[in-house]
Coordinates of C-alpha atoms (C1' of nucleotides) in Angstrom, one line a residue:
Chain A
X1 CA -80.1 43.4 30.0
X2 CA -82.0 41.2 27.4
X3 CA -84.9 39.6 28.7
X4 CA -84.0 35.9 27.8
X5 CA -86.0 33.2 29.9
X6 CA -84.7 31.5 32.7
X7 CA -81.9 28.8 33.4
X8 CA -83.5 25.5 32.9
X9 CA -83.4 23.4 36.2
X10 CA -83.6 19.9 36.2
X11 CA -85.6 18.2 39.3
X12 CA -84.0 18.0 42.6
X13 CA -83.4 14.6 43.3
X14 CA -81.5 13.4 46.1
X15 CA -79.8 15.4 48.6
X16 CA -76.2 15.7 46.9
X17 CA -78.0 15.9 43.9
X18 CA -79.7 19.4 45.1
X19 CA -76.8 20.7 45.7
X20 CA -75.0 20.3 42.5
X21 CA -77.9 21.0 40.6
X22 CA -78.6 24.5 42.0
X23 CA -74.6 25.7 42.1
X24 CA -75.1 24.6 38.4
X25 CA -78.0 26.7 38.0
X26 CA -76.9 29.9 39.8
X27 CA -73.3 29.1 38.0
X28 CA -74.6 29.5 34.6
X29 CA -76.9 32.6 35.9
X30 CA -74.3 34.1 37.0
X31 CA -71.9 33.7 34.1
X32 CA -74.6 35.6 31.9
X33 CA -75.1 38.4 34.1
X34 CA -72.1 38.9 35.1
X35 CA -71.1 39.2 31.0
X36 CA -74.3 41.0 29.9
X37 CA -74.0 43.9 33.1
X38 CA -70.8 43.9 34.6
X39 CA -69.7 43.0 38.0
X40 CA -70.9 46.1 38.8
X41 CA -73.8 46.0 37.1
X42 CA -75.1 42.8 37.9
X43 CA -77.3 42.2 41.2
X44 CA -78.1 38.7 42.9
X45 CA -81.5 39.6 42.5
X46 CA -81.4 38.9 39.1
X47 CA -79.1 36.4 39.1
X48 CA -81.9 34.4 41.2
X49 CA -84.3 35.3 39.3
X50 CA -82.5 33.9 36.1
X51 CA -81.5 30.7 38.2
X52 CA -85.6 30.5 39.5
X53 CA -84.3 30.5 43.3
X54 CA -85.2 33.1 46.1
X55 CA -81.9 35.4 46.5
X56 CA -81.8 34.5 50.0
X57 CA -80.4 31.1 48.5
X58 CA -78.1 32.2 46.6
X59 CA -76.3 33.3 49.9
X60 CA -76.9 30.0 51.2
X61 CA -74.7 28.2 48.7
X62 CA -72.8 31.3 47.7
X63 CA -71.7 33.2 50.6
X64 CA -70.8 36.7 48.8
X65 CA -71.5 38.1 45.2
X66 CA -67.7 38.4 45.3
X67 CA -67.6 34.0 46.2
X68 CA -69.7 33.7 43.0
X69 CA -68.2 35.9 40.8
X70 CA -64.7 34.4 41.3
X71 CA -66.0 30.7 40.8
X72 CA -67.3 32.0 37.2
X73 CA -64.1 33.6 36.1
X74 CA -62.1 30.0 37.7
X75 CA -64.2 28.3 35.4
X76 CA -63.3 30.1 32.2
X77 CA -60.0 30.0 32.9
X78 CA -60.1 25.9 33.5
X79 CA -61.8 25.7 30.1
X80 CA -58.7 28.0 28.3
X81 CA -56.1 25.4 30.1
X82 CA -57.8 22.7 28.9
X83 CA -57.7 23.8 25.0
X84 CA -54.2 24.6 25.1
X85 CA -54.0 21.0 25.4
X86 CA -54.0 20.6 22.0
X87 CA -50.8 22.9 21.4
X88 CA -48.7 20.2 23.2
X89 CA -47.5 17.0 21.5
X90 CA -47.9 18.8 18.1
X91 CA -45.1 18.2 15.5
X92 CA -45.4 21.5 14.3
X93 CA -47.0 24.8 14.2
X94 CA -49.5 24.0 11.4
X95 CA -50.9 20.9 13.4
X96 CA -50.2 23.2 17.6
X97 CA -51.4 26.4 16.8
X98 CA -54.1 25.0 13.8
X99 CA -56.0 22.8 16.7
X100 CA -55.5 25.9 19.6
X101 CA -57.4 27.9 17.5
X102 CA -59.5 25.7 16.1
X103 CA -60.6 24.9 20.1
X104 CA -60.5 28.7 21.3
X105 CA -62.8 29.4 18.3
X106 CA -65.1 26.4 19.3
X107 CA -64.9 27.7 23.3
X108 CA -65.9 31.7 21.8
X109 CA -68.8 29.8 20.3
X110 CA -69.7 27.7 23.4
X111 CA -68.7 30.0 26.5
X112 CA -69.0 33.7 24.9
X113 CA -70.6 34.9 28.5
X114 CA -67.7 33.2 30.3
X115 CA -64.8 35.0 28.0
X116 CA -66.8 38.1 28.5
X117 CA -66.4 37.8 32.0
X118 CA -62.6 37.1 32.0
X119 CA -62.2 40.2 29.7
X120 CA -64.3 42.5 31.9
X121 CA -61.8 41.0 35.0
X122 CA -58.9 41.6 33.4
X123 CA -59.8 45.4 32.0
X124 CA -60.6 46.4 35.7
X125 CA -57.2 45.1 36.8
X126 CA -57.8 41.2 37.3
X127 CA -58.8 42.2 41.3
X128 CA -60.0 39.1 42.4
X129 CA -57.7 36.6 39.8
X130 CA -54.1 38.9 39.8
X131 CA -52.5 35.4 41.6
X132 CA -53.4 32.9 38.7
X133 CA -51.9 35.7 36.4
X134 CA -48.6 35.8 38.5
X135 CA -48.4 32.1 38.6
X136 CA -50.7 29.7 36.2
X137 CA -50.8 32.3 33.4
X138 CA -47.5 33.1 33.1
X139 CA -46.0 29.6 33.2
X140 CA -48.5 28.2 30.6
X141 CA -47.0 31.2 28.5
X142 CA -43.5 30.8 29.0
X143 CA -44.3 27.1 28.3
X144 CA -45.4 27.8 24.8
X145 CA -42.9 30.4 23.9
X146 CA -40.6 27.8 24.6
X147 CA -42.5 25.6 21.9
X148 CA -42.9 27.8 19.8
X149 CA -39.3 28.7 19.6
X150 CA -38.7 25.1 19.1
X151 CA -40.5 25.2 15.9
X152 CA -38.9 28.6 14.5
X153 CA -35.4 26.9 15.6
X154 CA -36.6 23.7 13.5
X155 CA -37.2 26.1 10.6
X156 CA -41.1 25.1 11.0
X157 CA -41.6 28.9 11.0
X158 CA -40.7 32.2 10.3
X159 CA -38.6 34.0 13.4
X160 CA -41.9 35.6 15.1
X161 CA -42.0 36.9 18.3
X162 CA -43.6 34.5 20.0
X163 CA -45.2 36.1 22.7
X164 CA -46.5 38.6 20.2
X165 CA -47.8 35.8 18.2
X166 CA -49.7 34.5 21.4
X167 CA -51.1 38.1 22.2
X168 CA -52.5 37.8 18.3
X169 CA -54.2 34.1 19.0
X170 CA -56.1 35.4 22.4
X171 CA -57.1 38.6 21.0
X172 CA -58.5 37.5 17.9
X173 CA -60.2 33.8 18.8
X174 CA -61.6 35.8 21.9
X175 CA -63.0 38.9 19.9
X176 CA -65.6 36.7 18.5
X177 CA -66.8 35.7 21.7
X178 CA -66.0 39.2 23.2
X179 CA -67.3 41.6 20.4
X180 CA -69.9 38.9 19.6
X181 CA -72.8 41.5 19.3
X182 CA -70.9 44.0 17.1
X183 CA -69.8 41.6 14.7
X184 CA -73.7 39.7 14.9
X185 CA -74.7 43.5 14.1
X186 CA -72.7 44.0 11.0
X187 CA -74.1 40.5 10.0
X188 CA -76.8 42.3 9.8
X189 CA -78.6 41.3 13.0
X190 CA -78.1 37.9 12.6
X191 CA -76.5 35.7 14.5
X192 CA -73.2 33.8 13.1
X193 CA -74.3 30.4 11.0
X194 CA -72.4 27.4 11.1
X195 CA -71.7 27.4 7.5
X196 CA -70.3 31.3 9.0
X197 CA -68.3 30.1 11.8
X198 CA -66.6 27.4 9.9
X199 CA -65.6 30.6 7.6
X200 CA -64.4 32.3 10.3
X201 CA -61.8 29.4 11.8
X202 CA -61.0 29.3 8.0
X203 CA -59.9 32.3 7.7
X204 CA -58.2 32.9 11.3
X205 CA -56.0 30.4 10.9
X206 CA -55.6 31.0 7.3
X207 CA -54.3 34.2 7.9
X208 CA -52.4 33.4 11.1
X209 CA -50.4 30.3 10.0
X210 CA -49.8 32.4 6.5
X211 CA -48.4 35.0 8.9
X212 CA -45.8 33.2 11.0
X213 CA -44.4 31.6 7.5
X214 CA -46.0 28.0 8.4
X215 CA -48.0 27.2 5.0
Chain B
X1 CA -60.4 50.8 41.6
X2 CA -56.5 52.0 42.0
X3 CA -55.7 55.0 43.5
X4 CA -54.4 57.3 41.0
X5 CA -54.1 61.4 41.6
X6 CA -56.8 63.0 40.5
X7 CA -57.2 64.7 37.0
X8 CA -55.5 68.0 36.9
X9 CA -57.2 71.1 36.6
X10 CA -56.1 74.1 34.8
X11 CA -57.2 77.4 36.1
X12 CA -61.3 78.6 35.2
X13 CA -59.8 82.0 33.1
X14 CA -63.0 83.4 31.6
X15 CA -66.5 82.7 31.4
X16 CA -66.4 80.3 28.3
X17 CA -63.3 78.8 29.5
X18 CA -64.8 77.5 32.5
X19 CA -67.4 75.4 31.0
X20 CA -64.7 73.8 28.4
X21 CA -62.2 73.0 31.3
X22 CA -64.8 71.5 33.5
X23 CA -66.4 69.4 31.0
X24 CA -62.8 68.3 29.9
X25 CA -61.6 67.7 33.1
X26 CA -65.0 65.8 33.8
X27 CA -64.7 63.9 30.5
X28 CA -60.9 62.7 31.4
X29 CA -61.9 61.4 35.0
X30 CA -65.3 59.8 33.7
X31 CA -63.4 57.5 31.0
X32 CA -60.7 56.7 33.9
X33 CA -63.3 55.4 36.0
X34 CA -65.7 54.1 33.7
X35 CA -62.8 51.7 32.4
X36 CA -61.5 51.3 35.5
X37 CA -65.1 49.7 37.4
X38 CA -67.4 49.7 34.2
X39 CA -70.5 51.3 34.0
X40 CA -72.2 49.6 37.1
X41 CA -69.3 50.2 39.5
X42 CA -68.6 53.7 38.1
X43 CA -70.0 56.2 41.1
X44 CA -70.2 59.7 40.1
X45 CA -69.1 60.4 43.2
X46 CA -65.7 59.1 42.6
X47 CA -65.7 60.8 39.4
X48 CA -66.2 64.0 41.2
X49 CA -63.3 63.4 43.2
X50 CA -61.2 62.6 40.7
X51 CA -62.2 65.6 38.5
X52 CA -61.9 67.3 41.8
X53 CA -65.3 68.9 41.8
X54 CA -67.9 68.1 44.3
X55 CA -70.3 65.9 42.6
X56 CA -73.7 68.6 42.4
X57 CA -71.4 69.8 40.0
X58 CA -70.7 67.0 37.8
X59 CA -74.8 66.9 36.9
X60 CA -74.6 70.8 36.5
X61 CA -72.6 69.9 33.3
X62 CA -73.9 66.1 32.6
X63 CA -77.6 66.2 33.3
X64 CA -77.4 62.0 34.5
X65 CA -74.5 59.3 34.7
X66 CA -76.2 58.0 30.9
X67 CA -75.4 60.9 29.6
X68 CA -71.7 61.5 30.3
X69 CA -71.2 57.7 29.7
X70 CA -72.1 58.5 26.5
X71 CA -69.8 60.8 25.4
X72 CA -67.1 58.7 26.9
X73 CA -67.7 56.2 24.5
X74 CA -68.6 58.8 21.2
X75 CA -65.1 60.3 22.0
X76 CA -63.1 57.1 21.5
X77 CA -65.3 56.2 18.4
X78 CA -64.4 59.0 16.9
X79 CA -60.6 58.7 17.5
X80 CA -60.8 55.5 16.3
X81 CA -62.8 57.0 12.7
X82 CA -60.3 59.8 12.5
X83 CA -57.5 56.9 12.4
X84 CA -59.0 54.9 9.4
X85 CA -57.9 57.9 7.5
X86 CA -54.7 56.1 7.0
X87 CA -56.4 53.5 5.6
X88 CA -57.5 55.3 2.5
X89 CA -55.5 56.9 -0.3
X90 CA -53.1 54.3 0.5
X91 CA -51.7 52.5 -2.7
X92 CA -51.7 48.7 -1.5
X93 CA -52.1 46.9 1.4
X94 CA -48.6 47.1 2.5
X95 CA -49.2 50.9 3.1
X96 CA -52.7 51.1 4.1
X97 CA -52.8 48.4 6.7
X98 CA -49.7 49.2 8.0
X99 CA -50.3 52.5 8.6
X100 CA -53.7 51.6 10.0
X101 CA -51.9 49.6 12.7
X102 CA -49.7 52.1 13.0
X103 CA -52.5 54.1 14.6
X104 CA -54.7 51.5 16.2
X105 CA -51.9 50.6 18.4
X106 CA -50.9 54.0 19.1
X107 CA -53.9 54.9 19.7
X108 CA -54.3 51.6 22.3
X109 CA -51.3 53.1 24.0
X110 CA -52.2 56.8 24.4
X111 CA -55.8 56.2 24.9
X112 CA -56.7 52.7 26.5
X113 CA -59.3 54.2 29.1
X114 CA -61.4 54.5 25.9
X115 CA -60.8 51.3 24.6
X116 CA -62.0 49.7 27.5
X117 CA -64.9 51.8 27.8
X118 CA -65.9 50.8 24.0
X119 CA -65.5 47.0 24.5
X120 CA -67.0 47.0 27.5
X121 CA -70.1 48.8 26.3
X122 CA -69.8 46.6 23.3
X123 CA -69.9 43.5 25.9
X124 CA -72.7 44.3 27.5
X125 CA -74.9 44.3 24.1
X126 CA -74.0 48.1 23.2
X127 CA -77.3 49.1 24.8
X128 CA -76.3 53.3 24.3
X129 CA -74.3 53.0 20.3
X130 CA -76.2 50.3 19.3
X131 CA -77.2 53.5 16.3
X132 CA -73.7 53.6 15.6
X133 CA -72.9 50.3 15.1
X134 CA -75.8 50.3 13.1
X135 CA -75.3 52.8 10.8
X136 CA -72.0 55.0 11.1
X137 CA -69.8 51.5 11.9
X138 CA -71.5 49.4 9.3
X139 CA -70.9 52.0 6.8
X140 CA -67.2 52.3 7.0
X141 CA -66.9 48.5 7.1
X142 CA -68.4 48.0 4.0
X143 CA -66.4 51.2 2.5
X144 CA -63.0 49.4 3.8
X145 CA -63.8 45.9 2.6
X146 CA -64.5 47.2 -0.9
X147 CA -61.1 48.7 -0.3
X148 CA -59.7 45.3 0.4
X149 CA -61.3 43.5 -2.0
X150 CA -60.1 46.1 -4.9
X151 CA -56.5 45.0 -3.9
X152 CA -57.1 41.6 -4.0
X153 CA -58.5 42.0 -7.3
X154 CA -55.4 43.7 -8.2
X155 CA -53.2 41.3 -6.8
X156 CA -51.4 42.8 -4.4
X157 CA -52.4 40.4 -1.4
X158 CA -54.2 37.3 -1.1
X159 CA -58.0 36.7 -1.4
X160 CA -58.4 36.4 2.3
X161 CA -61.8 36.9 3.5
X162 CA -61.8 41.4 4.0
X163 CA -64.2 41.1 6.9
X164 CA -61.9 38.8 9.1
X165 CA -59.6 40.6 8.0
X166 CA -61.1 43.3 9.8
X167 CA -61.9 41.3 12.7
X168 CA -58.3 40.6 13.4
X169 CA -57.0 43.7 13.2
X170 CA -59.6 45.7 15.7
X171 CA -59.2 42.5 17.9
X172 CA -55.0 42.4 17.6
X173 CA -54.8 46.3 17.8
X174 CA -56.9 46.9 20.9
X175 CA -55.7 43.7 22.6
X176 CA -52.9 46.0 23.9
X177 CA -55.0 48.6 25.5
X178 CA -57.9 46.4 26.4
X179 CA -55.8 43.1 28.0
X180 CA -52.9 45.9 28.9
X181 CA -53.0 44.7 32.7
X182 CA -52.7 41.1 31.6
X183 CA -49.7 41.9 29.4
X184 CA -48.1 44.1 31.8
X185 CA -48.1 41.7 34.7
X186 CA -46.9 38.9 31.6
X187 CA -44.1 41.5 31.6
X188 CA -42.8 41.1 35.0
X189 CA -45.6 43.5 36.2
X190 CA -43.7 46.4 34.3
X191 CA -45.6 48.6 31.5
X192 CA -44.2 48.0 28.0
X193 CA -41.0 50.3 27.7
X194 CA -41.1 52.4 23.8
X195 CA -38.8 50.3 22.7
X196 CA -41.1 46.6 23.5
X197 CA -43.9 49.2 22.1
X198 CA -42.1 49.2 18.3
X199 CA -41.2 45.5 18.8
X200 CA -45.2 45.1 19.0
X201 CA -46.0 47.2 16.0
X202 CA -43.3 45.7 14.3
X203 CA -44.8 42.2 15.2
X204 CA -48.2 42.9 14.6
X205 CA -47.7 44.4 11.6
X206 CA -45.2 41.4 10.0
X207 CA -47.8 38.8 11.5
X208 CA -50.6 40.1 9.6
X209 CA -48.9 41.8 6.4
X210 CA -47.4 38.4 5.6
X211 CA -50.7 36.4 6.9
X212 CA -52.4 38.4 3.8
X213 CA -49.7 37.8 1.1
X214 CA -49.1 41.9 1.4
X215 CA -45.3 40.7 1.9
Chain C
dT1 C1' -91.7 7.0 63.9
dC2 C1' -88.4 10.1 65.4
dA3 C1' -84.1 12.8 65.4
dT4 C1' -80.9 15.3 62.9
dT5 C1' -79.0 17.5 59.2
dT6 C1' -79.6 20.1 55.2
dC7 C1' -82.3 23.1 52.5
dC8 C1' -85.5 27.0 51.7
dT9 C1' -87.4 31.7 52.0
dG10 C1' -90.1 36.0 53.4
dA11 C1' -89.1 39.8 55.9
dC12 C1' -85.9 42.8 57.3
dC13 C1' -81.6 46.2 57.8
dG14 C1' -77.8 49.4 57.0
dT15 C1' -75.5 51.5 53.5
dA16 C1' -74.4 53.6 49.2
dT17 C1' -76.0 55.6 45.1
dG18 C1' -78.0 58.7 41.5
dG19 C1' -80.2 62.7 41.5
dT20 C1' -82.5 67.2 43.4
dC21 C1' -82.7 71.7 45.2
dA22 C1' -82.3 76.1 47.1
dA23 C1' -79.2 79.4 48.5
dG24 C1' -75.1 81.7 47.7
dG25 C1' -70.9 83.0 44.9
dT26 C1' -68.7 85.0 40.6
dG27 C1' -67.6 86.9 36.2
dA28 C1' -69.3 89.9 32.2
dA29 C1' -72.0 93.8 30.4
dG30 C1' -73.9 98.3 30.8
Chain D
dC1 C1' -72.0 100.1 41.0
dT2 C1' -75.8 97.3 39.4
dT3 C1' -77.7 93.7 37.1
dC4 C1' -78.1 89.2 35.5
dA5 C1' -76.9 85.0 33.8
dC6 C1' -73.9 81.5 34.9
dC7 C1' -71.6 78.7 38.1
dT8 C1' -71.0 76.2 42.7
dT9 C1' -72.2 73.3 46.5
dG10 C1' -73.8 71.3 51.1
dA11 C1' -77.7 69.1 52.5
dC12 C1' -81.1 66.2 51.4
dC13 C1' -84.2 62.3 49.4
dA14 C1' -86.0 58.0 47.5
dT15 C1' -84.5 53.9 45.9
dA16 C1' -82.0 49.7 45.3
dC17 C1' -78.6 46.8 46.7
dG18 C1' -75.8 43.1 49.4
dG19 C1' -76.4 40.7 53.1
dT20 C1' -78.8 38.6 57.5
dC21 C1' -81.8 35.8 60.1
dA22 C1' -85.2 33.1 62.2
dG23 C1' -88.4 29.8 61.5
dG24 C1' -90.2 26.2 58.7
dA25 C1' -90.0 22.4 55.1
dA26 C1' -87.9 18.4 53.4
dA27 C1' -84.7 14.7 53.0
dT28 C1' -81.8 11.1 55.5
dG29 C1' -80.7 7.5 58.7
dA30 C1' -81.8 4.7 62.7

DNA sequence: TCATTTCCTGACCGTATGGTCAAGGTGAAG
DNA sequence: CTTCACCTTGACCATACGGTCAGGAAATGA
């Protein structure tokens, strides 16, 4: 666990205000220990002590570290759906998959503890989100494959397999996020620069849109 | 955690034979569990079952839980170094990557306990390898990217960046043993028969050959 | 001001976990 | 057979964890 100083807090406010504000708070407290330590690994304790709160209130807004661990993973998940936004009402793969990896880069960048947490989840067996798998998950994919079919049907794109092709876009937008601190570590130490990052989304969808036979 | 048998045993035989079964059968169980629940949910306890030895046993062989962790996750890193093998004394591209995805994904599908165990570690800030990543991981990056780079220079694939290059194949390969429970239950909940296995070698393999101009 | 709801928190509890230990079992060597 | 090193294990311990609770503080509305 690194040692990193507390979740700011802004002041209270009024009363729906507090609310709000603390489930923010032990939210975003949450979301990093649960990625630095592992469900397992992680304790309210020091999720309080990250989100400045007693414990004890953490079970007053939270009823059960399994309550708060599922809200963290929901929220990753929303973020994903959001992004894949910009696959729809594309003419074509260059401008669909260009812009989905453009934004999963950009969430990797933003949200690395929640894409930790989803990739922890889902390597234990997805215990506590296995429905949205079942359901949300799969018809968002078979959504796209249906897309992307379109576009090797249109001749926009070499016959990939398109769920293959998918598998390729999670695992390698997400590594950055995921394997964040081996790949900071063979940047010598060093955290990713913009100028770095901009190099990586380069080349990620350089490669990818090279590969399906798009450019 | 599911329910799986428990690791089978062979019988002890002689003296020296006992100590190499037991710490195998240990090792197996360990990586099972430690992927399974992570490091924090791993109980050595339920390692003990699984190895089916009562747990005073278990720190006979492994003095603390650290210290079998730990050779969970050397084991998989050197699988993973004996594999890059394929990646040298290969003519081109076409050859050397291929047949390093050739083994990265086999090596997702007959070991993805260890997988898991790696990224997880890796997730949580690689707090016991950090040493490898450091020196033993860094080197053989820089040995492959010079690889890469020599072939561009040559011609035979584009001038794509080597390191996110890299990137894309550890994050693509170990996708399939890492994210193996989201696939599967994106598979109608069924485990990838051998024959979608060489459909995603095939895919992986076309996706990222052509992405780099190696065909 | 007063009543009521919401919020806060120190102290506490039962349980589970990593690890220890001492006593006993077992195979190999002479 | 005897010896001795190696192996086995039930019982035990200190600690840490998730969760509870009662009583008090603070905000809201009349």
């Amino acid at each position: 666990m690194s040692g990193d100083a507390q979740i700011s807090r802004l002041k209270p406010g009024r009363r729906t205000d507090i609310r709000r504000e603390n489930e923010r708070a032990i939210l975003e407290a949450a979301e990093k220990v649960f990625a630095e330590a592992g469900f397992g690994g992680a304790t309210m304790q020091l999720i309080a002590d990250m989100a400045g709160l007693p414990k004890a209130n953490l079970h007053y807004y939270f009823a059960t570290k399994e309550d708060l661990y599922r809200r963290v993973v929901q929220q990753i998940f929303e973020i994903w759906l959001d992004a894949a936004s910009s696959f729809d009402n594309a003419p074509g793969p260059v401008e669909g998959i260009g812009a989905y990896i453009d934004a999963k880069m950009d969430i990797s960048r933003t949200h690395p503890h929640g894409s930790k947490v989803w990739a922890s989840e889902v390597m234990h067996g997805a215990p506590v989100i296995q429905d949205y798998l079942e359901t949300t998950l799969r018809d968002w994919t078979n959504g796209r494959i249906a897309v992307i079919q379109r576009w090797i049907d249109e001749g926009k794109m070499q016959p990939v397999n398109p769920r293959h092709l998918l598998y390729m876009l999670w695992a390698t937008t997400q590594h950055y996020a995921d394997f964040g601190h081996q790949i900071q570590t063979l940047n010598g130490g060093a955290a990713l620069t913009e100028k770095q990052w901009k190099e990586a989304k380069a080349s990620v969808k350089d490669m990818v849109l090279r590969g399906i036979g798009a450019i």
